[in-house]
Amino acid sequence: CLFPVLIDQLNTHWPMKVKLLLRNPQDYLRETADDIHKLARNPAPELHPMSAETEYVRALNAAKLERMFAKPFLGCFGDQGDQLSRVCMHPRALSLCLSGCVDGRVAFWNIPRRSRVLQLDAHSGCVQGLCWHPEQDLFYSCCDTDRTLKAWRVGDDLTEFSRPVSQRHLDFAPLNLDHHVSKDLFALSGDAVYLYDSRRSDPVGQWKWGSDSVLQARFNPTEWHLLAAVTKDNALLLIDTRQREPLRRIRCEFRQNALCWNPQEPFVLATASDDYNLYSWDARRLASPACVYRGHTNAAMDVDFAPTGRELVSASYDCTVRLWESGRSQSRDVYHTKRMYRVFAARYSLDARFIVTASADFNLRLWKARASEKLGALTPRERAAVNTAEALKQKYAHHPQVRRIVQHRHLPKRLYQAQLEMKAIRGKQRRKEVNRREHRGEDKEPFVPERDRHVRGVDE
C-alpha cells in the first residue's frame, strides 16, 4: 500500500522526461523525382580523421581529369585563299567576325557554324586595318597599297554589296585602324598618328615623335581622349587628343608589334614585343612594365585582353597561341596544331569563352578559352561538380604533384628544344651578371630588376 504513495512523491519532486523519435519527411524525401537524394552528414572533424587526405586525392584526380579532357581546338573556318592579316570581332553580335586577307579580300564568318557568310574584294592589296563602328552597322577597312580608307554598311541579312558607303584617299600608307568608343572618330597609324572625323576629309589631329612609322594606335575604353601607340623605333607613345604633342614616350629595347587596353582596368595596357615577351604597363607609372610575360620562343605578333580583363591571349611567330592570367608571368596554356603556321592575330569573343586566330596557312581557327570546358548547358549537379573541382585545385595548387600535372604540356619537339635553349640563355645571363657583380663589387654594380632591363628611358 505504500508503493503508489512513493511513486506520487517521486513524480512530484523529480518529474519524468520521455524522449520521442520525431521524423520529418521533408528532411529525407525528395520533392520531385529529379531531385538529388538528401544525405545526412555530420561535419564533426573527429568523425572524419582522413578528410585532408581525401581532399588531396580528389584534387589530384580533378587535375588529371582536366588534362585528360583538354580538347581546345574546335575547328577550322576554311580556306581563305591567301594569308590572313587581320581579325576583328563584332562589338555587339557574338556570332560574327571579320577577317582581312593579304590579297585585299574581306570575309564575314559565322562563328557557331564556322562558315563564311559573305566575301568581298575590298582592296587591291593587303588589308592593314579592320574595325567596327560601335553603334552603327558599319565597318571600316584600310590598305597600304591603294592608300584608301573605305566604309561599308552591313544589313541585318548580310546581303552582298559591291560598293562602299564612303571612300577616302590618303596621303600616306596606313598600317592600322581603330575606331573611337562613342564618337564618329577613328585613328589611323602610318608615318604618324592621324585622327579623322567621318564627316571631314582632312585629319582633325596629327601626332608624331621621331622619324619612324607608327605600327598601331588604340583608343582607351574609358578615357576617350587618350591614345596609345607603338612605333617602329621601339617606342610606346601616350597621346592626349586635346593636346598638340604626345604626352610621353617610353623607349624600349625591342620593337612592340601590337597593343591593347584592359577593358576592366583601363589604366593597364599590354604590348607584344619582338623579344618574345609580352609586357603590361600601368599608364600611371610608365617608368617600367608592371609585369613581363615570358614563354614564347619567337616574336609575339598580337595580344588581346579578355572582356573580363583577367586573361590575355597572344599570337606568336613560333606557331603557337598562349593564354595568360593577368599579372602572372607564366602562361596558363599553349595551343598548337601540326598544320598551323605563324600566327598573326588572336581575338577573344565577347563572352570570353572562345578565341579566334588567324595564321599564315590561310586558315581561321576557333579555340576554347578553357581547354577542358564542356560546351552546352550544364545541369545543377554538373555545375556543382565543376565548382568543387575548381575549388579543390585552387586549394592544393601549390602541392608538387598537383602543380606538376596542371602545368605540364605536351609540346612539339622543335618548340620543346627552343624552350630549353631559351632557358639555357637566361641561365648564362644570370651567371654572367653574378660574376660581374662579384668581380666589381656590389656597391659599384647595382642590381637591375628584370622589369627595368627592357626600358631604355622615358621622354616627356
GROMACS .gro file of C-alpha atoms in nm:
model
  460
    1CYS     CA    1   0.000   0.000   0.000
    2LEU     CA    2   0.299   0.233   0.039
    3PHE     CA    3   0.427   0.181  -0.319
    4PRO     CA    4   0.174   0.412  -0.501
    5VAL     CA    5   0.239   0.680  -0.243
    6LEU     CA    6   0.615   0.665  -0.310
    7ILE     CA    7   0.556   0.689  -0.687
    8ASP     CA    8   0.343   1.001  -0.645
    9GLN     CA    9   0.607   1.163  -0.427
   10LEU     CA   10   0.882   1.085  -0.678
   11ASN     CA   11   0.681   1.237  -0.966
   12THR     CA   12   0.615   1.544  -0.760
   13HIS     CA   13   0.981   1.612  -0.670
   14TRP     CA   14   1.152   1.468  -0.982
   15PRO     CA   15   0.939   1.498  -1.299
   16MET     CA   16   0.994   1.221  -1.553
   17LYS     CA   17   1.133   1.302  -1.907
   18VAL     CA   18   1.017   1.099  -2.203
   19LYS     CA   19   1.217   1.116  -2.532
   20LEU     CA   20   1.024   1.073  -2.856
   21LEU     CA   21   1.156   0.985  -3.202
   22LEU     CA   22   1.037   1.252  -3.445
   23ARG     CA   23   1.097   1.208  -3.821
   24ASN     CA   24   1.009   1.485  -4.060
   25PRO     CA   25   0.962   1.351  -4.416
   26GLN     CA   26   1.091   1.680  -4.562
   27ASP     CA   27   1.436   1.605  -4.421
   28TYR     CA   28   1.495   1.285  -4.616
   29LEU     CA   29   1.240   1.273  -4.900
   30ARG     CA   30   1.278   1.442  -5.240
   31GLU     CA   31   1.023   1.693  -5.361
   32THR     CA   32   1.035   1.560  -5.717
   33ALA     CA   33   1.181   1.255  -5.884
   34ASP     CA   34   1.454   1.468  -6.049
   35ASP     CA   35   1.595   1.600  -5.722
   36ILE     CA   36   1.910   1.468  -5.563
   37HIS     CA   37   1.875   1.232  -5.268
   38LYS     CA   38   1.927   1.413  -4.940
   39LEU     CA   39   2.207   1.265  -4.733
   40ALA     CA   40   2.266   1.338  -4.366
   41ARG     CA   41   2.624   1.428  -4.291
   42ASN     CA   42   2.789   1.512  -3.964
   43PRO     CA   43   3.070   1.768  -4.020
   44ALA     CA   44   3.240   1.696  -3.687
   45PRO     CA   45   3.619   1.671  -3.755
   46GLU     CA   46   3.665   1.382  -3.509
   47LEU     CA   47   3.437   1.169  -3.727
   48HIS     CA   48   3.648   1.234  -4.040
   49PRO     CA   49   4.012   1.169  -3.949
   50MET     CA   50   4.123   1.138  -4.317
   51SER     CA   51   3.946   1.446  -4.456
   52ALA     CA   52   4.268   1.623  -4.568
   53GLU     CA   53   4.398   1.312  -4.743
   54THR     CA   54   4.063   1.256  -4.911
   55GLU     CA   55   4.053   1.616  -5.037
   56TYR     CA   56   4.406   1.586  -5.171
   57VAL     CA   57   4.318   1.272  -5.367
   58ARG     CA   58   4.010   1.443  -5.509
   59ALA     CA   59   4.218   1.748  -5.609
   60LEU     CA   60   4.474   1.521  -5.776
   61ASN     CA   61   4.200   1.337  -5.967
   62ALA     CA   62   4.043   1.668  -6.071
   63ALA     CA   63   4.377   1.788  -6.211
   64LYS     CA   64   4.423   1.462  -6.402
   65LEU     CA   65   4.071   1.470  -6.544
   66GLU     CA   66   4.118   1.830  -6.655
   67ARG     CA   67   4.420   1.732  -6.864
   68MET     CA   68   4.251   1.417  -6.995
   69PHE     CA   69   3.950   1.610  -7.127
   70ALA     CA   70   4.154   1.906  -7.258
   71LYS     CA   71   4.050   1.948  -7.622
   72PRO     CA   72   4.075   2.321  -7.700
   73PHE     CA   73   4.061   2.306  -8.080
   74LEU     CA   74   3.704   2.330  -8.208
   75GLY     CA   75   3.751   2.361  -8.582
   76CYS     CA   76   3.882   2.548  -8.880
   77PHE     CA   77   3.678   2.809  -9.064
   78GLY     CA   78   3.801   2.706  -9.407
   79ASP     CA   79   4.049   2.821  -9.666
   80GLN     CA   80   4.056   3.198  -9.708
   81GLY     CA   81   4.260   3.184 -10.031
   82ASP     CA   82   4.563   3.378  -9.909
   83GLN     CA   83   4.748   3.470  -9.593
   84LEU     CA   84   4.532   3.630  -9.323
   85SER     CA   85   4.644   3.963  -9.182
   86ARG     CA   86   4.364   4.097  -8.958
   87VAL     CA   87   4.074   3.968  -8.745
   88CYS     CA   88   3.802   4.187  -8.598
   89MET     CA   89   3.515   4.077  -8.371
   90HIS     CA   90   3.171   4.235  -8.391
   91PRO     CA   91   3.113   4.473  -8.093
   92ARG     CA   92   2.756   4.353  -8.031
   93ALA     CA   93   2.699   4.018  -8.207
   94LEU     CA   94   2.862   3.708  -8.062
   95SER     CA   95   2.835   3.506  -8.381
   96LEU     CA   96   3.001   3.742  -8.632
   97CYS     CA   97   3.362   3.825  -8.706
   98LEU     CA   98   3.563   3.981  -8.988
   99SER     CA   99   3.890   3.873  -9.144
  100GLY     CA  100   4.121   4.063  -9.374
  101CYS     CA  101   4.345   3.898  -9.628
  102VAL     CA  102   4.674   3.985  -9.797
  103ASP     CA  103   4.511   3.986 -10.140
  104GLY     CA  104   4.261   4.255 -10.032
  105ARG     CA  105   3.954   4.041  -9.959
  106VAL     CA  106   3.735   4.082  -9.650
  107ALA     CA  107   3.520   3.791  -9.531
  108PHE     CA  108   3.228   3.763  -9.286
  109TRP     CA  109   3.227   3.450  -9.074
  110ASN     CA  110   2.957   3.282  -8.867
  111ILE     CA  111   3.139   3.156  -8.558
  112PRO     CA  112   2.891   2.887  -8.437
  113ARG     CA  113   2.862   2.734  -8.783
  114ARG     CA  114   3.228   2.805  -8.875
  115SER     CA  115   3.121   2.904  -9.224
  116ARG     CA  116   3.178   3.204  -9.446
  117VAL     CA  117   2.867   3.417  -9.487
  118LEU     CA  118   2.997   3.675  -9.733
  119GLN     CA  119   3.318   3.771  -9.907
  120LEU     CA  120   3.403   4.091 -10.096
  121ASP     CA  121   3.702   4.230 -10.282
  122ALA     CA  122   3.761   4.538 -10.071
  123HIS     CA  123   4.111   4.649 -10.174
  124SER     CA  124   4.383   4.583 -10.427
  125GLY     CA  125   4.646   4.498 -10.164
  126CYS     CA  126   4.694   4.379  -9.810
  127VAL     CA  127   4.419   4.474  -9.564
  128GLN     CA  128   4.608   4.652  -9.286
  129GLY     CA  129   4.316   4.759  -9.067
  130LEU     CA  130   3.963   4.648  -8.978
  131CYS     CA  131   3.729   4.799  -8.720
  132TRP     CA  132   3.356   4.812  -8.649
  133HIS     CA  133   3.152   5.117  -8.566
  134PRO     CA  134   3.045   5.072  -8.201
  135GLU     CA  135   2.682   5.178  -8.256
  136GLN     CA  136   2.602   5.152  -8.628
  137ASP     CA  137   2.619   4.861  -8.871
  138LEU     CA  138   2.932   4.998  -9.034
  139PHE     CA  139   3.285   4.870  -9.057
  140TYR     CA  140   3.599   5.034  -9.190
  141SER     CA  141   3.892   4.888  -9.380
  142CYS     CA  142   4.221   5.036  -9.497
  143CYS     CA  143   4.500   4.924  -9.729
  144ASP     CA  144   4.860   5.035  -9.765
  145THR     CA  145   4.882   4.951 -10.137
  146ASP     CA  146   4.598   5.164 -10.275
  147ARG     CA  147   4.614   5.402  -9.973
  148THR     CA  148   4.239   5.413  -9.923
  149LEU     CA  149   4.004   5.406  -9.626
  150LYS     CA  150   3.661   5.261  -9.702
  151ALA     CA  151   3.340   5.241  -9.501
  152TRP     CA  152   3.099   4.952  -9.564
  153ARG     CA  153   2.742   4.915  -9.443
  154VAL     CA  154   2.614   4.577  -9.331
  155GLY     CA  155   2.245   4.488  -9.333
  156ASP     CA  156   2.064   4.257  -9.097
  157ASP     CA  157   2.053   3.982  -9.356
  158LEU     CA  158   2.419   4.035  -9.460
  159THR     CA  159   2.324   4.085  -9.820
  160GLU     CA  160   2.607   4.109 -10.069
  161PHE     CA  161   2.722   4.456 -10.170
  162SER     CA  162   2.996   4.573 -10.403
  163ARG     CA  163   3.033   4.946 -10.336
  164PRO     CA  164   3.146   5.112 -10.012
  165VAL     CA  165   2.939   5.380  -9.844
  166SER     CA  166   3.232   5.620  -9.845
  167GLN     CA  167   3.588   5.612  -9.968
  168ARG     CA  168   3.877   5.835  -9.864
  169HIS     CA  169   4.215   5.855 -10.040
  170LEU     CA  170   4.507   5.904  -9.804
  171ASP     CA  171   4.843   6.075  -9.849
  172PHE     CA  172   5.022   5.803  -9.656
  173ALA     CA  173   5.027   5.424  -9.634
  174PRO     CA  174   4.805   5.320  -9.338
  175LEU     CA  175   4.931   5.043  -9.113
  176ASN     CA  176   4.639   5.007  -8.872
  177LEU     CA  177   4.297   5.141  -8.783
  178ASP     CA  178   4.092   5.188  -8.466
  179HIS     CA  179   3.753   5.349  -8.403
  180HIS     CA  180   3.655   5.572  -8.114
  181VAL     CA  181   3.444   5.424  -7.837
  182SER     CA  182   3.147   5.660  -7.874
  183LYS     CA  183   3.221   5.937  -8.127
  184ASP     CA  184   3.248   5.922  -8.506
  185LEU     CA  185   3.627   5.939  -8.490
  186PHE     CA  186   3.888   5.688  -8.591
  187ALA     CA  187   4.266   5.680  -8.559
  188LEU     CA  188   4.491   5.582  -8.848
  189SER     CA  189   4.854   5.489  -8.793
  190GLY     CA  190   5.112   5.536  -9.066
  191ASP     CA  191   5.404   5.776  -9.077
  192ALA     CA  192   5.223   5.940  -8.780
  193VAL     CA  193   4.902   5.903  -8.580
  194TYR     CA  194   4.611   6.071  -8.765
  195LEU     CA  195   4.271   6.141  -8.612
  196TYR     CA  196   3.987   6.154  -8.868
  197ASP     CA  197   3.626   6.262  -8.842
  198SER     CA  198   3.379   6.069  -9.057
  199ARG     CA  199   3.225   6.400  -9.174
  200ARG     CA  200   3.552   6.562  -9.282
  201SER     CA  201   3.808   6.470  -9.546
  202ASP     CA  202   4.113   6.620  -9.371
  203PRO     CA  203   4.253   6.484  -9.045
  204VAL     CA  204   4.144   6.655  -8.726
  205GLY     CA  205   4.473   6.593  -8.549
  206GLN     CA  206   4.819   6.457  -8.611
  207TRP     CA  207   5.087   6.338  -8.367
  208LYS     CA  208   5.441   6.218  -8.422
  209TRP     CA  209   5.752   6.171  -8.210
  210GLY     CA  210   6.058   6.066  -8.406
  211SER     CA  211   6.109   5.975  -8.769
  212ASP     CA  212   5.981   5.616  -8.787
  213SER     CA  213   5.632   5.495  -8.869
  214VAL     CA  214   5.358   5.411  -8.619
  215LEU     CA  215   5.256   5.046  -8.621
  216GLN     CA  216   4.934   5.064  -8.420
  217ALA     CA  217   4.724   5.313  -8.221
  218ARG     CA  218   4.438   5.227  -7.985
  219PHE     CA  219   4.177   5.438  -7.803
  220ASN     CA  220   4.134   5.398  -7.428
  221PRO     CA  221   3.794   5.240  -7.346
  222THR     CA  222   3.701   5.498  -7.079
  223GLU     CA  223   3.938   5.796  -7.118
  224TRP     CA  224   3.813   5.887  -7.464
  225HIS     CA  225   4.082   6.149  -7.527
  226LEU     CA  226   4.365   5.907  -7.455
  227LEU     CA  227   4.552   5.715  -7.725
  228ALA     CA  228   4.837   5.465  -7.701
  229ALA     CA  229   5.059   5.387  -7.999
  230VAL     CA  230   5.362   5.172  -8.077
  231THR     CA  231   5.626   5.279  -8.331
  232LYS     CA  232   5.895   5.112  -8.538
  233ASP     CA  233   6.172   5.281  -8.339
  234ASN     CA  234   6.092   5.061  -8.035
  235ALA     CA  235   5.882   5.326  -7.860
  236LEU     CA  236   5.546   5.335  -7.684
  237LEU     CA  237   5.358   5.666  -7.712
  238LEU     CA  238   5.087   5.808  -7.488
  239ILE     CA  239   4.877   6.072  -7.667
  240ASP     CA  240   4.610   6.315  -7.549
  241THR     CA  241   4.396   6.422  -7.844
  242ARG     CA  242   4.330   6.760  -7.678
  243GLN     CA  243   4.699   6.849  -7.700
  244ARG     CA  244   4.923   6.906  -7.999
  245GLU     CA  245   5.216   6.695  -7.881
  246PRO     CA  246   5.228   6.343  -7.734
  247LEU     CA  247   5.231   6.323  -7.357
  248ARG     CA  248   5.506   6.069  -7.310
  249ARG     CA  249   5.734   5.831  -7.497
  250ILE     CA  250   5.876   5.510  -7.350
  251ARG     CA  251   6.187   5.391  -7.531
  252CYS     CA  252   6.203   5.011  -7.518
  253GLU     CA  253   6.486   4.777  -7.603
  254PHE     CA  254   6.293   4.595  -7.879
  255ARG     CA  255   6.006   4.681  -8.107
  256GLN     CA  256   5.649   4.648  -7.982
  257ASN     CA  257   5.431   4.490  -8.252
  258ALA     CA  258   5.082   4.534  -8.103
  259LEU     CA  259   4.900   4.672  -7.801
  260CYS     CA  260   4.560   4.653  -7.630
  261TRP     CA  261   4.387   4.814  -7.331
  262ASN     CA  262   4.236   4.626  -7.040
  263PRO     CA  263   3.856   4.674  -7.066
  264GLN     CA  264   3.804   4.641  -6.688
  265GLU     CA  265   4.115   4.830  -6.572
  266PRO     CA  266   4.151   5.100  -6.836
  267PHE     CA  267   4.478   5.231  -6.695
  268VAL     CA  268   4.650   4.900  -6.785
  269LEU     CA  269   4.768   4.814  -7.137
  270ALA     CA  270   4.962   4.521  -7.278
  271THR     CA  271   5.211   4.508  -7.566
  272ALA     CA  272   5.356   4.225  -7.775
  273SER     CA  273   5.728   4.258  -7.837
  274ASP     CA  274   5.992   4.131  -8.076
  275ASP     CA  275   6.196   3.994  -7.785
  276TYR     CA  276   5.947   3.705  -7.747
  277ASN     CA  277   5.781   3.865  -7.441
  278LEU     CA  278   5.458   4.042  -7.350
  279TYR     CA  279   5.454   4.348  -7.127
  280SER     CA  280   5.177   4.501  -6.921
  281TRP     CA  281   5.207   4.873  -6.846
  282ASP     CA  282   5.039   5.097  -6.593
  283ALA     CA  283   4.959   5.432  -6.751
  284ARG     CA  284   5.005   5.600  -6.412
  285ARG     CA  285   5.365   5.477  -6.389
  286LEU     CA  286   5.536   5.409  -6.721
  287ALA     CA  287   5.894   5.403  -6.597
  288SER     CA  288   5.893   5.021  -6.611
  289PRO     CA  289   5.643   4.750  -6.710
  290ALA     CA  290   5.415   4.617  -6.440
  291CYS     CA  291   5.463   4.254  -6.548
  292VAL     CA  292   5.673   4.063  -6.802
  293TYR     CA  293   5.511   3.756  -6.963
  294ARG     CA  294   5.769   3.505  -7.084
  295GLY     CA  295   5.714   3.180  -7.270
  296HIS     CA  296   5.718   3.236  -7.645
  297THR     CA  297   6.021   3.126  -7.844
  298ASN     CA  298   5.980   3.379  -8.125
  299ALA     CA  299   5.839   3.727  -8.179
  300ALA     CA  300   5.496   3.799  -8.031
  301MET     CA  301   5.278   3.944  -8.308
  302ASP     CA  302   4.946   4.021  -8.139
  303VAL     CA  303   4.786   4.045  -7.795
  304ASP     CA  304   4.428   4.084  -7.676
  305PHE     CA  305   4.259   4.112  -7.337
  306ALA     CA  306   3.955   3.906  -7.246
  307PRO     CA  307   3.635   4.107  -7.184
  308THR     CA  308   3.668   4.016  -6.817
  309GLY     CA  309   4.013   4.177  -6.803
  310ARG     CA  310   4.159   3.880  -6.615
  311GLU     CA  311   4.328   3.698  -6.903
  312LEU     CA  312   4.528   3.768  -7.217
  313VAL     CA  313   4.581   3.580  -7.541
  314SER     CA  314   4.890   3.621  -7.756
  315ALA     CA  315   4.979   3.516  -8.110
  316SER     CA  316   5.339   3.445  -8.196
  317TYR     CA  317   5.574   3.377  -8.483
  318ASP     CA  318   5.659   3.040  -8.323
  319CYS     CA  319   5.325   2.897  -8.450
  320THR     CA  320   5.161   2.889  -8.108
  321VAL     CA  321   4.887   3.071  -7.917
  322ARG     CA  322   4.936   3.124  -7.545
  323LEU     CA  323   4.689   3.220  -7.273
  324TRP     CA  324   4.797   3.417  -6.969
  325GLU     CA  325   4.641   3.517  -6.641
  326SER     CA  326   4.674   3.889  -6.583
  327GLY     CA  327   4.968   3.953  -6.351
  328ARG     CA  328   5.129   3.607  -6.384
  329SER     CA  329   5.445   3.579  -6.591
  330GLN     CA  330   5.393   3.213  -6.683
  331SER     CA  331   5.138   3.114  -6.947
  332ARG     CA  332   4.832   2.923  -6.837
  333ASP     CA  333   4.801   2.721  -7.157
  334VAL     CA  334   4.956   2.688  -7.501
  335TYR     CA  335   4.764   2.592  -7.817
  336HIS     CA  336   4.919   2.448  -8.132
  337THR     CA  337   4.839   2.215  -8.422
  338LYS     CA  338   5.050   2.034  -8.675
  339ARG     CA  339   4.928   2.243  -8.968
  340MET     CA  340   4.908   2.585  -8.804
  341TYR     CA  341   5.187   2.814  -8.921
  342ARG     CA  342   5.287   3.159  -8.797
  343VAL     CA  343   5.000   3.324  -8.609
  344PHE     CA  344   4.946   3.693  -8.679
  345ALA     CA  345   4.620   3.772  -8.498
  346ALA     CA  346   4.421   3.642  -8.199
  347ARG     CA  347   4.094   3.774  -8.058
  348TYR     CA  348   3.864   3.687  -7.768
  349SER     CA  349   3.490   3.651  -7.821
  350LEU     CA  350   3.255   3.883  -7.635
  351ASP     CA  351   3.162   3.614  -7.381
  352ALA     CA  352   3.533   3.531  -7.315
  353ARG     CA  353   3.471   3.162  -7.389
  354PHE     CA  354   3.626   3.134  -7.735
  355ILE     CA  355   3.933   3.256  -7.924
  356VAL     CA  356   3.967   3.318  -8.297
  357THR     CA  357   4.315   3.309  -8.452
  358ALA     CA  358   4.447   3.395  -8.798
  359SER     CA  359   4.764   3.230  -8.924
  360ALA     CA  360   4.985   3.227  -9.230
  361ASP     CA  361   4.846   2.893  -9.355
  362PHE     CA  362   4.535   3.072  -9.494
  363ASN     CA  363   4.308   2.948  -9.213
  364LEU     CA  364   4.096   3.091  -8.934
  365ARG     CA  365   4.069   2.868  -8.628
  366LEU     CA  366   3.834   2.855  -8.332
  367TRP     CA  367   3.955   2.754  -7.985
  368LYS     CA  368   3.805   2.721  -7.640
  369ALA     CA  369   3.937   2.963  -7.380
  370ARG     CA  370   3.919   2.678  -7.127
  371ALA     CA  371   4.059   2.363  -7.283
  372SER     CA  372   3.854   2.116  -7.077
  373GLU     CA  373   3.532   2.317  -7.056
  374LYS     CA  374   3.217   2.131  -7.158
  375LEU     CA  375   3.014   2.304  -7.426
  376GLY     CA  376   2.640   2.332  -7.390
  377ALA     CA  377   2.409   2.361  -7.092
  378LEU     CA  378   2.513   2.210  -6.758
  379THR     CA  379   2.277   2.059  -6.507
  380PRO     CA  380   2.293   2.192  -6.149
  381ARG     CA  381   2.468   1.876  -6.040
  382GLU     CA  382   2.734   1.910  -6.313
  383ARG     CA  383   2.784   2.276  -6.230
  384ALA     CA  384   2.832   2.192  -5.862
  385ALA     CA  385   3.086   1.922  -5.951
  386VAL     CA  386   3.281   2.165  -6.171
  387ASN     CA  387   3.287   2.430  -5.899
  388THR     CA  388   3.400   2.176  -5.640
  389ALA     CA  389   3.682   2.054  -5.865
  390GLU     CA  390   3.800   2.412  -5.928
  391ALA     CA  391   3.797   2.490  -5.556
  392LEU     CA  392   3.999   2.179  -5.477
  393LYS     CA  393   4.258   2.255  -5.747
  394GLN     CA  394   4.298   2.609  -5.616
  395LYS     CA  395   4.333   2.486  -5.257
  396TYR     CA  396   4.607   2.235  -5.347
  397ALA     CA  397   4.758   2.432  -5.637
  398HIS     CA  398   5.097   2.462  -5.463
  399HIS     CA  399   5.129   2.092  -5.391
  400PRO     CA  400   5.412   1.949  -5.607
  401GLN     CA  401   5.210   1.670  -5.767
  402VAL     CA  402   4.905   1.885  -5.845
  403ARG     CA  403   5.122   2.171  -5.973
  404ARG     CA  404   5.319   1.935  -6.199
  405ILE     CA  405   5.004   1.791  -6.358
  406VAL     CA  406   4.835   2.130  -6.404
  407GLN     CA  407   5.141   2.297  -6.560
  408HIS     CA  408   5.262   2.013  -6.781
  409ARG     CA  409   5.200   2.045  -7.156
  410HIS     CA  410   5.296   1.821  -7.445
  411LEU     CA  411   5.482   2.040  -7.698
  412PRO     CA  412   5.628   1.968  -8.040
  413LYS     CA  413   5.992   1.873  -8.043
  414ARG     CA  414   6.110   2.191  -8.212
  415LEU     CA  415   5.921   2.405  -7.959
  416TYR     CA  416   6.049   2.199  -7.667
  417GLN     CA  417   6.408   2.234  -7.787
  418ALA     CA  418   6.361   2.608  -7.837
  419GLN     CA  419   6.235   2.644  -7.480
  420LEU     CA  420   6.538   2.456  -7.348
  421GLU     CA  421   6.764   2.685  -7.548
  422MET     CA  422   6.593   2.997  -7.413
  423LYS     CA  423   6.624   2.858  -7.059
  424ALA     CA  424   6.997   2.798  -7.110
  425ILE     CA  425   7.045   3.151  -7.245
  426ARG     CA  426   6.871   3.307  -6.945
  427GLY     CA  427   7.079   3.091  -6.710
  428LYS     CA  428   7.403   3.209  -6.874
  429GLN     CA  429   7.293   3.569  -6.847
  430ARG     CA  430   7.219   3.529  -6.476
  431ARG     CA  431   7.556   3.365  -6.410
  432LYS     CA  432   7.733   3.637  -6.606
  433GLU     CA  433   7.563   3.906  -6.403
  434VAL     CA  434   7.650   3.734  -6.074
  435ASN     CA  435   8.015   3.703  -6.177
  436ARG     CA  436   8.030   4.066  -6.284
  437ARG     CA  437   7.882   4.184  -5.956
  438GLU     CA  438   8.126   3.970  -5.754
  439HIS     CA  439   8.423   4.091  -5.955
  440ARG     CA  440   8.339   4.463  -5.942
  441GLY     CA  441   8.168   4.471  -5.604
  442GLU     CA  442   7.800   4.503  -5.520
  443ASP     CA  443   7.828   4.873  -5.442
  444LYS     CA  444   7.978   4.962  -5.779
  445GLU     CA  445   7.745   4.730  -5.978
  446PRO     CA  446   7.385   4.787  -5.865
  447PHE     CA  447   7.129   4.517  -5.927
  448VAL     CA  448   6.882   4.591  -6.207
  449PRO     CA  449   6.541   4.416  -6.179
  450GLU     CA  450   6.403   4.219  -6.472
  451ARG     CA  451   6.127   4.472  -6.541
  452ASP     CA  452   6.371   4.765  -6.568
  453ARG     CA  453   6.604   4.597  -6.817
  454HIS     CA  454   6.367   4.634  -7.111
  455VAL     CA  455   6.318   5.012  -7.084
  456ARG     CA  456   6.588   5.249  -7.202
  457GLY     CA  457   6.422   5.569  -7.087
  458VAL     CA  458   6.110   5.785  -7.068
  459ASP     CA  459   6.077   6.114  -7.256
  460GLU     CA  460   5.819   6.371  -7.151
   0.00000   0.00000   0.00000
